[in-house]
Amino acid sequence: MVSKVLSPATVSLHADEAFRTDQAISPPICQSVNYLAEGPEDFARKAVEPHNDMFYGRHGNPTAKRLAKIVADLEGAEAGLVLSSGMGAMTTAILTFVAQGDHIVAQDGHYSSISNFLRNVLTRYGVETSFVDQTKPEAFAAAIRPNTKLILIETPVNPLATLTDLKAMAKVAKAADVLTICDNTFASPINQKPLSFGIDLVVHSATKYIGGHHDLLAGIVVGSQAHLDAIWDTSMDLGPIGAPFDAWLAMRGLRTLKARMDIHNANAMKIATFLEGHTAVADVYYPGLTSHPQHALAKRQMTGFGGMVTFDLKDGYDAGIAFISRLRLCLNAPSLGGVETLVVQPAVMFRARLTDEQIRAQGVTLGMIRMSVGIEDVGDLIEDIEQALNRT
Ligand SMILES: *Cc1c(COP(=O)(O)O)cnc(C)c1O
């Protein structure tokens, strides 16, 4: 086993060594859904042992177990579990720690399906959530009730790259004896390690930076062994375990995670700086810019500022449509965190079900563009963005 003093670039290649059972450099995929028992006692043991990955596929599989081990090492966690998607990981983790009559404190802004789950699903089962301003740790403290079981955070978060103070949140939660879960998808384990600030559990959509190539769907939760055993119990009964092939793709992605993040960080910083100086752009939201209202906090808790850049076009909705239609390299597609640069205009999606007033109330302007900066040559990207902006 590799020691934790190795740097992340090395950990993502060598954390898996203890599992090496043959001469292969690249890990195998174990696609089998069931495994031989060596007799009745072995069968009985495997049937109930948490995380046993060589019994029946819904309990786990050896390929996903390897992936969980690497991500746990990267985050400095004792244990991990791979689920079928980021939402699968988040919902399984949340459902493990709340019951009817319990209460959650969450942020005003989360990845939309997480907010929807809290508002539309959990409420039907008697679990209530208070949504508070993520920039104010004291707002979380004030919202805690005797029946609060969970604090949910996500940093940085859409649309304005708003941050939550990890250290302050851990302090609030410890004082109230409440469990904390942080969605660390936007930062990746390279740029931010929430457990090192005292957060209990970290969730990733491995669909994004960890996979990194827009070709898999997976989620991972890491934390203490005891918490992960409890989450595993829930996953057994809910059924969202991670599939071997997607886990294998995510491990392949992880092998270059540090190298990719270095390029995402550098490219996004250059693009954010370029956009800030352009006359067609009203505002740029990127934690690495000194103009970001929480830049000092970003420097305290992140070692890189990531690849997500949001900006406002002065001329609004139609300027956004024109800008995106003129781009030649940057692709108009959902998702984020992959090697190709992707752009979306959030208002286009929201206009299907919200009025312009309701869109603005969410902090989204009509001419807002969200860019997941890829690893293409940054000069080529800026040239593409410039030609598309100059004609709007
Ligand atoms: C994509 C995403 C999720 C959900 O992940 P899926 O793999 O799509 O289920 C959760 N949180 C964040 C921040 C995301 O970007």
CSV table of C-alpha atoms and ligand atoms in Angstrom, one decimal:
chain,number,residue,atom,x,y,z
A,1,MET,CA,0.0,0.0,0.0
A,2,VAL,CA,1.1,3.5,-0.8
A,3,SER,CA,1.8,6.0,2.0
A,4,LYS,CA,-0.3,9.1,2.2
A,5,VAL,CA,2.8,11.3,1.9
A,6,LEU,CA,2.9,10.8,-1.8
A,7,SER,CA,1.5,13.6,-3.9
A,8,PRO,CA,-1.9,13.3,-5.6
A,9,ALA,CA,-0.4,12.7,-9.0
A,10,THR,CA,1.3,9.6,-7.7
A,11,VAL,CA,-1.5,8.4,-5.5
A,12,SER,CA,-3.9,8.3,-8.4
A,13,LEU,CA,-1.5,5.9,-10.2
A,14,HIS,CA,-0.3,3.8,-7.3
A,15,ALA,CA,-2.9,3.7,-4.5
A,16,ASP,CA,-4.3,0.6,-6.1
A,17,GLU,CA,-1.1,-1.5,-5.7
A,18,ALA,CA,-2.4,-3.7,-2.9
A,19,PHE,CA,-5.1,-5.0,-5.2
A,20,ARG,CA,-2.7,-6.1,-7.9
A,21,THR,CA,-3.2,-9.8,-8.4
A,22,ASP,CA,-1.5,-10.4,-11.7
A,23,GLN,CA,1.3,-9.0,-13.8
A,24,ALA,CA,-0.9,-6.4,-15.5
A,25,ILE,CA,0.0,-2.7,-15.3
A,26,SER,CA,-3.5,-1.6,-16.2
A,27,PRO,CA,-6.2,-3.0,-13.8
A,28,PRO,CA,-8.7,-5.6,-15.1
A,29,ILE,CA,-12.5,-5.2,-15.3
A,30,CYS,CA,-14.3,-7.8,-13.3
A,31,GLN,CA,-17.6,-8.0,-15.1
A,32,SER,CA,-19.0,-11.1,-13.3
A,33,VAL,CA,-22.1,-10.4,-11.2
A,34,ASN,CA,-21.7,-13.3,-8.9
A,35,TYR,CA,-18.9,-15.3,-7.3
A,36,LEU,CA,-18.3,-18.9,-6.1
A,37,ALA,CA,-18.6,-19.6,-2.4
A,38,GLU,CA,-16.1,-21.9,-0.9
A,39,GLY,CA,-18.6,-23.7,1.3
A,40,PRO,CA,-21.6,-22.8,3.5
A,41,GLU,CA,-19.7,-20.8,6.0
A,42,ASP,CA,-18.0,-18.7,3.3
A,43,PHE,CA,-21.4,-18.2,1.6
A,44,ALA,CA,-23.1,-17.1,4.9
A,45,ARG,CA,-20.2,-14.7,5.7
A,46,LYS,CA,-20.1,-13.1,2.2
A,47,ALA,CA,-23.9,-12.6,2.2
A,48,VAL,CA,-23.8,-10.2,5.2
A,49,GLU,CA,-20.3,-8.7,5.2
A,50,PRO,CA,-20.4,-5.0,4.4
A,51,HIS,CA,-18.6,-4.1,1.1
A,52,ASN,CA,-18.1,-7.7,0.2
A,53,ASP,CA,-17.4,-7.2,-3.5
A,54,MET,CA,-17.1,-10.9,-4.5
A,55,PHE,CA,-20.6,-12.3,-3.7
A,56,TYR,CA,-23.4,-10.7,-5.7
A,57,GLY,CA,-23.1,-7.6,-7.9
A,58,ARG,CA,-25.5,-5.3,-5.9
A,59,HIS,CA,-23.2,-5.7,-2.9
A,60,GLY,CA,-20.3,-4.3,-4.9
A,61,ASN,CA,-17.7,-5.4,-7.4
A,62,PRO,CA,-13.9,-5.6,-7.4
A,63,THR,CA,-13.5,-2.9,-10.1
A,64,ALA,CA,-15.6,-0.3,-8.2
A,65,LYS,CA,-13.8,-1.2,-5.0
A,66,ARG,CA,-10.4,-0.3,-6.6
A,67,LEU,CA,-11.9,3.1,-7.7
A,68,ALA,CA,-13.3,3.8,-4.2
A,69,LYS,CA,-9.9,3.0,-2.7
A,70,ILE,CA,-8.1,5.5,-5.0
A,71,VAL,CA,-10.5,8.3,-4.4
A,72,ALA,CA,-10.6,7.7,-0.7
A,73,ASP,CA,-6.8,8.0,-0.7
A,74,LEU,CA,-6.9,11.2,-2.7
A,75,GLU,CA,-9.4,12.8,-0.3
A,76,GLY,CA,-7.5,11.5,2.8
A,77,ALA,CA,-10.5,9.2,3.8
A,78,GLU,CA,-10.6,5.9,5.4
A,79,ALA,CA,-13.2,4.3,3.1
A,80,GLY,CA,-15.3,4.9,-0.1
A,81,LEU,CA,-18.2,3.6,-2.0
A,82,VAL,CA,-18.9,3.9,-5.8
A,83,LEU,CA,-22.5,4.5,-6.8
A,84,SER,CA,-24.2,4.6,-10.2
A,85,SER,CA,-24.1,8.4,-10.5
A,86,GLY,CA,-23.4,11.5,-8.5
A,87,MET,CA,-27.1,11.7,-7.6
A,88,GLY,CA,-27.0,8.0,-6.6
A,89,ALA,CA,-24.2,8.8,-4.3
A,90,MET,CA,-25.8,11.9,-2.8
A,91,THR,CA,-29.2,10.5,-2.3
A,92,THR,CA,-27.9,7.2,-0.8
A,93,ALA,CA,-25.7,9.1,1.6
A,94,ILE,CA,-28.5,11.5,2.7
A,95,LEU,CA,-31.1,8.7,3.1
A,96,THR,CA,-28.7,6.8,5.4
A,97,PHE,CA,-28.6,9.6,8.0
A,98,VAL,CA,-32.2,10.9,8.1
A,99,ALA,CA,-35.5,9.5,9.2
A,100,GLN,CA,-39.1,10.8,9.4
A,101,GLY,CA,-39.2,13.9,11.6
A,102,ASP,CA,-35.6,14.8,11.0
A,103,HIS,CA,-34.3,18.1,9.6
A,104,ILE,CA,-31.5,19.1,7.2
A,105,VAL,CA,-29.7,22.5,6.7
A,106,ALA,CA,-28.6,23.1,3.2
A,107,GLN,CA,-27.5,25.9,0.9
A,108,ASP,CA,-29.8,28.3,-1.1
A,109,GLY,CA,-28.0,27.0,-4.2
A,110,HIS,CA,-27.1,23.4,-4.9
A,111,TYR,CA,-26.8,21.3,-8.0
A,112,SER,CA,-30.4,21.5,-9.1
A,113,SER,CA,-31.3,17.8,-8.7
A,114,ILE,CA,-30.0,17.9,-5.1
A,115,SER,CA,-32.3,20.8,-4.3
A,116,ASN,CA,-35.2,19.1,-6.0
A,117,PHE,CA,-34.5,15.9,-4.0
A,118,LEU,CA,-34.6,17.9,-0.8
A,119,ARG,CA,-37.7,19.9,-1.7
A,120,ASN,CA,-39.8,17.4,-3.7
A,121,VAL,CA,-38.8,13.9,-2.5
A,122,LEU,CA,-37.7,14.1,1.1
A,123,THR,CA,-40.6,16.3,2.2
A,124,ARG,CA,-42.9,13.5,1.2
A,125,TYR,CA,-41.2,11.3,3.8
A,126,GLY,CA,-41.4,13.8,6.6
A,127,VAL,CA,-37.8,15.2,6.3
A,128,GLU,CA,-37.7,19.0,6.2
A,129,THR,CA,-34.8,21.1,4.9
A,130,SER,CA,-33.9,24.8,5.7
A,131,PHE,CA,-32.1,26.6,2.9
A,132,VAL,CA,-29.6,29.3,4.0
A,133,ASP,CA,-27.1,31.7,2.6
A,134,GLN,CA,-24.0,29.7,2.0
A,135,THR,CA,-21.7,32.6,2.5
A,136,LYS,CA,-22.8,33.0,6.1
A,137,PRO,CA,-21.7,30.1,8.5
A,138,GLU,CA,-23.8,31.8,11.2
A,139,ALA,CA,-26.9,31.3,9.1
A,140,PHE,CA,-26.3,27.5,9.2
A,141,ALA,CA,-25.8,27.7,13.0
A,142,ALA,CA,-29.0,29.7,13.4
A,143,ALA,CA,-31.0,27.2,11.3
A,144,ILE,CA,-30.0,24.2,13.4
A,145,ARG,CA,-32.8,22.7,15.4
A,146,PRO,CA,-32.9,19.9,18.0
A,147,ASN,CA,-33.9,17.4,15.2
A,148,THR,CA,-31.2,18.5,12.7
A,149,LYS,CA,-29.2,15.5,11.5
A,150,LEU,CA,-27.3,16.8,8.5
A,151,ILE,CA,-25.6,19.9,7.0
A,152,LEU,CA,-25.3,19.7,3.3
A,153,ILE,CA,-22.8,22.0,1.5
A,154,GLU,CA,-21.4,22.4,-2.0
A,155,THR,CA,-18.4,24.6,-3.0
A,156,PRO,CA,-17.9,26.2,-5.4
A,157,VAL,CA,-21.4,26.2,-6.7
A,158,ASN,CA,-23.3,27.3,-9.8
A,159,PRO,CA,-24.1,29.8,-11.2
A,160,LEU,CA,-21.8,32.5,-9.6
A,161,ALA,CA,-19.0,30.2,-8.3
A,162,THR,CA,-20.1,31.0,-4.7
A,163,LEU,CA,-18.0,29.4,-2.0
A,164,THR,CA,-18.9,27.9,1.4
A,165,ASP,CA,-16.3,28.2,4.2
A,166,LEU,CA,-15.4,24.5,4.9
A,167,LYS,CA,-13.5,25.1,8.2
A,168,ALA,CA,-16.2,27.4,9.6
A,169,MET,CA,-18.9,24.9,8.6
A,170,ALA,CA,-17.1,22.0,10.3
A,171,LYS,CA,-16.9,24.1,13.4
A,172,VAL,CA,-20.7,24.9,13.3
A,173,ALA,CA,-21.5,21.2,12.8
A,174,LYS,CA,-19.2,19.9,15.5
A,175,ALA,CA,-20.7,22.3,18.0
A,176,ALA,CA,-24.2,21.0,17.2
A,177,ASP,CA,-23.1,17.4,16.8
A,178,VAL,CA,-24.5,17.3,13.2
A,179,LEU,CA,-23.0,15.3,10.3
A,180,THR,CA,-21.6,17.3,7.3
A,181,ILE,CA,-21.7,16.2,3.6
A,182,CYS,CA,-19.8,18.2,1.0
A,183,ASP,CA,-20.3,17.9,-2.7
A,184,ASN,CA,-16.8,18.4,-4.0
A,185,THR,CA,-17.5,17.8,-7.7
A,186,PHE,CA,-16.6,21.3,-9.0
A,187,ALA,CA,-13.2,21.4,-7.2
A,188,SER,CA,-12.1,17.7,-7.6
A,189,PRO,CA,-9.9,16.0,-5.0
A,190,ILE,CA,-6.9,17.8,-6.6
A,191,ASN,CA,-8.1,21.4,-5.8
A,192,GLN,CA,-9.9,20.9,-2.5
A,193,LYS,CA,-9.9,18.4,0.3
A,194,PRO,CA,-13.0,19.0,2.5
A,195,LEU,CA,-12.1,16.3,5.0
A,196,SER,CA,-8.9,18.1,5.9
A,197,PHE,CA,-11.0,21.0,7.2
A,198,GLY,CA,-13.2,18.7,9.4
A,199,ILE,CA,-16.0,17.8,7.0
A,200,ASP,CA,-17.3,14.2,7.6
A,201,LEU,CA,-18.3,13.0,4.1
A,202,VAL,CA,-17.3,14.0,0.6
A,203,VAL,CA,-19.4,13.2,-2.5
A,204,HIS,CA,-18.3,13.4,-6.1
A,205,SER,CA,-20.1,13.1,-9.4
A,206,ALA,CA,-17.3,11.0,-11.0
A,207,THR,CA,-19.1,11.8,-14.3
A,208,LYS,CA,-17.3,15.1,-14.2
A,209,TYR,CA,-13.6,15.7,-13.5
A,210,ILE,CA,-12.7,12.3,-12.1
A,211,GLY,CA,-13.9,10.5,-15.3
A,212,GLY,CA,-13.0,13.6,-17.3
A,213,HIS,CA,-13.9,12.3,-20.8
A,214,HIS,CA,-17.7,12.6,-21.0
A,215,ASP,CA,-18.0,8.8,-21.3
A,216,LEU,CA,-19.2,7.5,-18.0
A,217,LEU,CA,-21.8,8.1,-15.2
A,218,ALA,CA,-20.7,7.3,-11.7
A,219,GLY,CA,-20.7,8.8,-8.2
A,220,ILE,CA,-18.4,8.3,-5.1
A,221,VAL,CA,-18.8,9.0,-1.4
A,222,VAL,CA,-15.8,8.8,0.9
A,223,GLY,CA,-15.5,9.2,4.7
A,224,SER,CA,-15.0,7.1,7.8
A,225,GLN,CA,-15.3,3.3,7.7
A,226,ALA,CA,-18.3,3.4,10.1
A,227,HIS,CA,-20.2,6.0,7.9
A,228,LEU,CA,-19.4,4.1,4.8
A,229,ASP,CA,-20.6,0.8,6.2
A,230,ALA,CA,-23.9,2.5,7.0
A,231,ILE,CA,-24.1,4.0,3.5
A,232,TRP,CA,-23.3,0.6,2.0
A,233,ASP,CA,-26.3,-0.9,4.0
A,234,THR,CA,-28.6,1.6,2.4
A,235,SER,CA,-27.2,1.1,-1.1
A,236,MET,CA,-27.8,-2.7,-0.7
A,237,ASP,CA,-31.5,-2.0,-0.3
A,238,LEU,CA,-31.9,0.9,-2.7
A,239,GLY,CA,-29.8,-0.7,-5.5
A,240,PRO,CA,-27.7,2.1,-7.0
A,241,ILE,CA,-24.3,0.4,-6.9
A,242,GLY,CA,-21.6,1.5,-9.4
A,243,ALA,CA,-21.2,-0.7,-12.5
A,244,PRO,CA,-17.8,-2.3,-13.3
A,245,PHE,CA,-17.2,-0.8,-16.7
A,246,ASP,CA,-18.0,2.8,-15.6
A,247,ALA,CA,-15.8,2.3,-12.6
A,248,TRP,CA,-13.0,1.1,-14.8
A,249,LEU,CA,-13.4,4.1,-17.1
A,250,ALA,CA,-13.3,6.4,-14.0
A,251,MET,CA,-10.1,4.7,-12.9
A,252,ARG,CA,-8.6,5.3,-16.3
A,253,GLY,CA,-9.6,8.9,-16.0
A,254,LEU,CA,-8.1,9.2,-12.5
A,255,ARG,CA,-4.7,8.2,-13.9
A,256,THR,CA,-4.5,11.7,-15.5
A,257,LEU,CA,-6.6,13.7,-13.1
A,258,LYS,CA,-3.7,15.7,-11.6
A,259,ALA,CA,-2.3,16.5,-15.1
A,260,ARG,CA,-5.8,17.5,-16.4
A,261,MET,CA,-6.6,19.6,-13.4
A,262,ASP,CA,-3.4,21.6,-13.8
A,263,ILE,CA,-4.4,22.4,-17.3
A,264,HIS,CA,-8.1,23.1,-16.4
A,265,ASN,CA,-6.9,25.5,-13.7
A,266,ALA,CA,-4.4,27.3,-15.9
A,267,ASN,CA,-6.7,27.6,-18.9
A,268,ALA,CA,-9.7,28.8,-16.9
A,269,MET,CA,-7.6,31.5,-15.1
A,270,LYS,CA,-6.4,32.8,-18.5
A,271,ILE,CA,-9.9,32.7,-20.0
A,272,ALA,CA,-11.4,34.4,-17.0
A,273,THR,CA,-8.8,37.2,-17.1
A,274,PHE,CA,-9.3,37.6,-20.9
A,275,LEU,CA,-13.1,37.9,-20.4
A,276,GLU,CA,-12.7,40.4,-17.6
A,277,GLY,CA,-11.0,42.7,-20.0
A,278,HIS,CA,-13.5,42.4,-22.9
A,279,THR,CA,-16.0,45.2,-23.6
A,280,ALA,CA,-18.9,42.8,-24.4
A,281,VAL,CA,-18.6,41.2,-20.9
A,282,ALA,CA,-20.3,42.8,-17.9
A,283,ASP,CA,-19.1,40.4,-15.1
A,284,VAL,CA,-16.9,37.3,-14.7
A,285,TYR,CA,-17.3,34.9,-11.9
A,286,TYR,CA,-14.2,32.8,-11.1
A,287,PRO,CA,-12.8,32.1,-7.7
A,288,GLY,CA,-9.2,32.7,-9.0
A,289,LEU,CA,-9.9,36.3,-9.9
A,290,THR,CA,-9.1,38.9,-7.3
A,291,SER,CA,-12.5,40.5,-8.2
A,292,HIS,CA,-14.3,37.4,-6.9
A,293,PRO,CA,-15.9,38.5,-3.6
A,294,GLN,CA,-14.6,35.4,-1.8
A,295,HIS,CA,-11.2,35.2,-3.4
A,296,ALA,CA,-9.4,35.3,0.0
A,297,LEU,CA,-11.5,32.2,1.1
A,298,ALA,CA,-10.8,30.5,-2.2
A,299,LYS,CA,-7.1,30.9,-1.5
A,300,ARG,CA,-7.4,29.5,2.0
A,301,GLN,CA,-9.3,26.3,1.1
A,302,MET,CA,-8.5,25.6,-2.6
A,303,THR,CA,-5.1,24.7,-4.1
A,304,GLY,CA,-6.4,25.4,-7.6
A,305,PHE,CA,-9.5,27.3,-8.8
A,306,GLY,CA,-10.9,24.8,-11.2
A,307,GLY,CA,-12.2,24.9,-14.8
A,308,MET,CA,-15.7,26.5,-14.3
A,309,VAL,CA,-16.0,30.1,-15.5
A,310,THR,CA,-19.3,32.0,-15.6
A,311,PHE,CA,-19.7,35.4,-17.3
A,312,ASP,CA,-22.5,37.9,-18.2
A,313,LEU,CA,-22.8,39.3,-21.6
A,314,LYS,CA,-23.9,42.9,-21.5
A,315,ASP,CA,-26.4,42.6,-24.3
A,316,GLY,CA,-28.4,39.8,-22.7
A,317,TYR,CA,-30.3,36.8,-23.9
A,318,ASP,CA,-29.9,37.3,-27.7
A,319,ALA,CA,-26.2,38.1,-27.4
A,320,GLY,CA,-25.8,34.8,-25.6
A,321,ILE,CA,-27.6,32.8,-28.3
A,322,ALA,CA,-25.5,34.6,-31.0
A,323,PHE,CA,-22.2,34.0,-29.0
A,324,ILE,CA,-22.8,30.3,-28.6
A,325,SER,CA,-23.9,29.8,-32.3
A,326,ARG,CA,-20.6,31.4,-33.5
A,327,LEU,CA,-18.3,29.3,-31.4
A,328,ARG,CA,-16.3,26.8,-33.5
A,329,LEU,CA,-14.3,24.9,-30.8
A,330,CYS,CA,-16.3,25.2,-27.7
A,331,LEU,CA,-19.3,22.9,-27.7
A,332,ASN,CA,-22.8,23.6,-26.6
A,333,ALA,CA,-23.6,20.6,-24.4
A,334,PRO,CA,-24.6,19.9,-20.8
A,335,SER,CA,-22.3,18.4,-18.2
A,336,LEU,CA,-18.8,19.6,-17.2
A,337,GLY,CA,-15.4,18.6,-16.1
A,338,GLY,CA,-14.2,16.8,-19.3
A,339,VAL,CA,-11.4,17.4,-21.7
A,340,GLU,CA,-13.5,19.3,-24.2
A,341,THR,CA,-14.6,22.9,-23.5
A,342,LEU,CA,-18.4,23.0,-23.1
A,343,VAL,CA,-20.7,26.1,-22.9
A,344,VAL,CA,-24.3,26.5,-21.8
A,345,GLN,CA,-26.6,29.5,-21.5
A,346,PRO,CA,-28.6,28.7,-18.3
A,347,ALA,CA,-31.5,31.0,-19.2
A,348,VAL,CA,-32.2,28.9,-22.3
A,349,MET,CA,-32.8,25.9,-20.1
A,350,PHE,CA,-34.8,27.9,-17.5
A,351,ARG,CA,-37.0,29.7,-20.0
A,352,ALA,CA,-38.8,26.4,-20.6
A,353,ARG,CA,-40.4,26.6,-17.2
A,354,LEU,CA,-39.7,29.9,-15.6
A,355,THR,CA,-40.5,33.6,-16.3
A,356,ASP,CA,-37.5,36.0,-16.8
A,357,GLU,CA,-38.2,37.4,-13.3
A,358,GLN,CA,-38.0,34.0,-11.7
A,359,ILE,CA,-34.8,33.3,-13.6
A,360,ARG,CA,-33.2,36.5,-12.3
A,361,ALA,CA,-34.4,35.6,-8.8
A,362,GLN,CA,-32.1,32.6,-9.0
A,363,GLY,CA,-29.1,34.8,-9.6
A,364,VAL,CA,-29.0,34.0,-13.3
A,365,THR,CA,-29.0,36.8,-15.8
A,366,LEU,CA,-30.4,36.2,-19.3
A,367,GLY,CA,-27.0,36.8,-20.9
A,368,MET,CA,-25.1,34.5,-18.6
A,369,ILE,CA,-22.8,31.9,-20.1
A,370,ARG,CA,-21.3,29.0,-18.1
A,371,MET,CA,-18.1,27.5,-19.5
A,372,SER,CA,-16.5,24.3,-18.5
A,373,VAL,CA,-13.0,25.0,-19.7
A,374,GLY,CA,-11.3,22.0,-21.3
A,375,ILE,CA,-7.7,21.1,-21.9
A,376,GLU,CA,-7.4,22.4,-25.5
A,377,ASP,CA,-4.6,24.9,-26.2
A,378,VAL,CA,-5.7,28.0,-24.4
A,379,GLY,CA,-4.6,30.3,-27.3
A,380,ASP,CA,-6.9,28.4,-29.6
A,381,LEU,CA,-9.8,28.7,-27.0
A,382,ILE,CA,-9.3,32.4,-26.5
A,383,GLU,CA,-9.2,33.0,-30.3
A,384,ASP,CA,-12.5,31.1,-30.6
A,385,ILE,CA,-14.1,33.0,-27.7
A,386,GLU,CA,-12.8,36.3,-29.1
A,387,GLN,CA,-14.2,35.8,-32.6
A,388,ALA,CA,-17.6,34.8,-31.2
A,389,LEU,CA,-17.7,37.8,-28.8
A,390,ASN,CA,-16.5,40.4,-31.3
A,391,ARG,CA,-19.4,39.9,-33.6
A,392,THR,CA,-22.1,40.0,-30.9
B,1,LIG,C1,-23.3,16.5,-12.1
B,1,LIG,C2,-23.3,16.9,-10.7
B,1,LIG,C3,-24.0,16.1,-9.8
B,1,LIG,C4,-24.8,14.9,-10.2
B,1,LIG,O1,-24.0,13.9,-10.8
B,1,LIG,P1,-24.5,12.8,-11.8
B,1,LIG,O2,-23.4,11.9,-12.0
B,1,LIG,O3,-25.0,13.5,-13.0
B,1,LIG,O4,-25.7,12.1,-11.1
B,1,LIG,C5,-24.0,16.5,-8.5
B,1,LIG,N1,-23.3,17.6,-8.1
B,1,LIG,C6,-22.7,18.3,-8.9
B,1,LIG,C7,-22.0,19.5,-8.4
B,1,LIG,C8,-22.6,18.0,-10.3
B,1,LIG,O5,-22.0,18.8,-11.1
